[in-house]
Amino acid sequence: MSKRILMLAGDFVEDYEVMVPFQALLSVGFHVDVVCPGKKSGEQIATAIHDFVGFQTYAELRGHNFTLNKSFDAVKPEDYAGLYITGGRAPEYIRLDPKVIGYTRYFFEKNLPVAAVCHGIQVLTAANVVKGRTLTCYVAVGPEVTLAGGNYKDVPATEAVTDGNLTTSPAWPGHPAVLREFYKLLGVKIECFK
């Protein structure tokens, strides 16, 4: 049986930030359960496409629908080898759910692998698990990291920062870096063909 990954998402999750890691983790043999507070397996969440098109911040366009494959209330954190927290607009409200906070704290208490991207770090700050940790996130979330006692590291969007069991990236261009680090934390070894 393959290792299981819990992925936290919600309506208006950034399209790439749920689709890409979900498919990438499946491709190396993980079973990935994507959940959203208040929703059941088979229900959908709306995604959003965030892009920089000349404004001071990103513009948000409607993305695809993503079908959840696990009921939120059926989650048992002890069934999972790792946690992946998606970005977009969803983290600002899913972090208000006490179970999201509890699930997140569980992975830190057990020192299990955690990956978070972009605004997903808002779940980490709300769960009070970043104190003393060095991490990155979307630049506008940086002040939250600092206020929560973390050490915010401003890196290019293509990079990841890993500190112990936690790996983070500022945005979806960092998928290759954050997924590579998450694989390492999960004990996955991938060899390139030459």
XYZ file of C-alpha atoms in Angstrom:
194
model
C 0.000 0.000 0.000
C 1.337 3.432 -0.929
C 2.030 6.182 1.568
C -0.764 8.695 1.983
C -0.470 12.468 1.799
C -3.083 14.841 3.216
C -3.620 17.954 1.091
C -5.538 20.923 2.509
C -7.426 23.064 -0.006
C -10.603 25.098 -0.392
C -12.580 27.241 -2.786
C -10.363 29.570 -4.801
C -7.211 27.634 -4.117
C -4.677 28.662 -6.755
C -5.228 26.316 -9.705
C -1.586 25.271 -10.189
C -1.048 25.010 -6.431
C -3.537 22.180 -6.112
C -3.356 20.546 -9.559
C 0.423 20.307 -9.970
C 1.407 18.877 -6.556
C -1.605 16.541 -6.542
C -0.606 15.047 -9.900
C 3.128 15.085 -9.139
C 2.683 13.207 -5.867
C 0.418 10.665 -7.570
C 3.037 10.155 -10.295
C 5.615 8.894 -7.784
C 3.204 6.505 -6.102
C 1.608 8.437 -3.240
C -2.103 8.331 -2.499
C -3.176 11.955 -2.028
C -6.364 12.848 -0.163
C -7.482 16.397 -0.982
C -9.894 17.821 1.578
C -11.774 21.033 2.288
C -13.582 21.991 5.510
C -17.321 21.441 5.225
C -17.091 19.351 2.054
C -17.304 15.667 1.241
C -15.627 13.319 -1.198
C -17.004 13.879 -4.704
C -17.842 17.547 -4.111
C -15.898 20.205 -5.968
C -13.935 23.296 -5.097
C -13.414 26.220 -7.436
C -9.859 27.136 -8.322
C -8.440 30.528 -9.230
C -5.629 31.510 -11.556
C -3.348 34.155 -10.089
C -1.126 36.022 -12.493
C 0.806 39.268 -12.649
C -0.486 41.310 -15.567
C 0.652 44.858 -14.829
C -1.100 45.637 -11.541
C 0.554 46.163 -8.149
C -0.628 42.707 -7.119
C -1.834 39.595 -8.905
C -5.118 39.425 -10.767
C -7.475 36.564 -9.997
C -9.311 34.708 -12.752
C -11.605 31.706 -12.445
C -9.810 28.399 -12.921
C -10.959 24.788 -13.120
C -13.138 22.831 -10.729
C -11.263 20.299 -8.616
C -13.068 17.226 -7.304
C -12.292 16.363 -3.692
C -11.503 12.701 -3.050
C -11.900 12.535 0.741
C -14.531 13.842 3.144
C -13.041 16.417 5.504
C -14.676 14.973 8.612
C -13.340 11.477 7.796
C -9.671 12.538 8.064
C -7.516 10.759 10.637
C -4.108 12.493 10.660
C -2.360 9.333 11.880
C -3.142 7.728 8.486
C -0.781 10.101 6.655
C 2.953 10.290 6.031
C 2.918 13.989 5.175
C 0.902 17.192 4.835
C 0.733 19.509 1.812
C -0.912 22.930 2.236
C -1.988 24.625 -0.970
C -2.100 28.362 -1.588
C -4.407 30.847 -3.235
C -7.253 32.482 -1.373
C -8.386 29.323 0.427
C -5.876 29.455 3.334
C -7.251 32.763 4.629
C -10.536 31.059 5.527
C -9.763 27.345 5.948
C -7.410 28.333 8.787
C -10.495 29.408 10.726
C -11.571 25.768 11.036
C -10.310 24.213 14.316
C -9.784 20.835 12.630
C -7.444 22.401 10.043
C -5.401 23.818 12.911
C -5.459 20.475 14.728
C -4.425 18.514 11.649
C -1.553 20.944 11.000
C -0.295 20.825 14.582
C -0.376 17.022 14.517
C 2.208 16.877 11.707
C 4.523 19.235 13.585
C 4.109 17.416 16.888
C 5.039 14.146 15.140
C 7.838 15.827 13.118
C 6.302 14.543 9.869
C 7.023 16.144 6.471
C 5.058 19.315 5.703
C 5.085 21.356 2.502
C 3.315 24.684 2.078
C 3.263 27.096 -0.821
C 2.352 30.765 -1.268
C -0.562 31.757 1.010
C -0.680 28.223 2.450
C 1.732 29.533 5.060
C -1.253 31.414 6.575
C -2.441 28.036 7.881
C 0.970 27.531 9.535
C 0.952 30.931 11.208
C -2.601 30.397 12.494
C -1.578 26.973 13.843
C 1.293 28.642 15.734
C 3.930 26.255 14.369
C 6.470 28.635 12.774
C 8.125 30.104 15.878
C 11.898 29.883 15.437
C 11.550 28.353 11.949
C 13.035 29.774 8.759
C 10.555 29.712 5.895
C 9.317 31.563 2.864
C 5.901 32.421 1.432
C 4.219 34.877 -0.884
C 5.815 38.217 0.010
C 2.534 39.735 1.275
C 2.320 36.937 3.886
C 5.866 37.626 5.120
C 4.741 39.997 7.911
C 2.475 37.235 9.290
C 5.451 34.884 9.500
C 7.440 37.484 11.422
C 4.540 38.258 13.778
C 4.131 34.516 14.430
C 7.796 34.295 15.491
C 9.167 32.774 12.293
C 12.159 33.905 10.279
C 10.799 35.049 6.906
C 13.240 34.490 4.056
C 12.606 36.441 0.856
C 13.676 34.187 -2.023
C 12.836 34.101 -5.737
C 9.497 32.446 -6.571
C 11.367 29.512 -8.142
C 13.053 28.491 -4.887
C 12.155 26.611 -1.718
C 13.318 26.930 1.877
C 13.578 23.825 4.055
C 13.918 23.876 7.829
C 13.642 20.512 9.568
C 10.413 18.782 8.555
C 9.067 21.911 6.784
C 9.598 22.999 3.194
C 8.022 26.141 1.730
C 7.995 28.110 -1.513
C 6.736 31.616 -2.379
C 4.462 30.582 -5.274
C 3.729 28.009 -7.973
C 6.920 28.692 -9.988
C 8.670 26.986 -7.050
C 6.933 23.627 -7.563
C 10.069 21.860 -8.851
C 12.045 23.051 -5.827
C 9.427 22.505 -3.103
C 8.349 19.120 -4.459
C 11.985 17.983 -4.709
C 12.468 18.941 -1.037
C 9.168 17.347 0.011
C 10.182 14.102 -1.727
C 13.429 14.112 0.243
C 11.572 14.636 3.522
C 9.279 11.726 2.601
C 12.258 9.475 1.790
C 11.596 9.375 -1.969
C 14.635 8.908 -4.191
C 14.274 9.670 -7.882
C 17.070 8.877 -10.299
C 17.265 10.516 -13.681
C 17.830 8.384 -16.737
C 20.948 9.192 -18.704
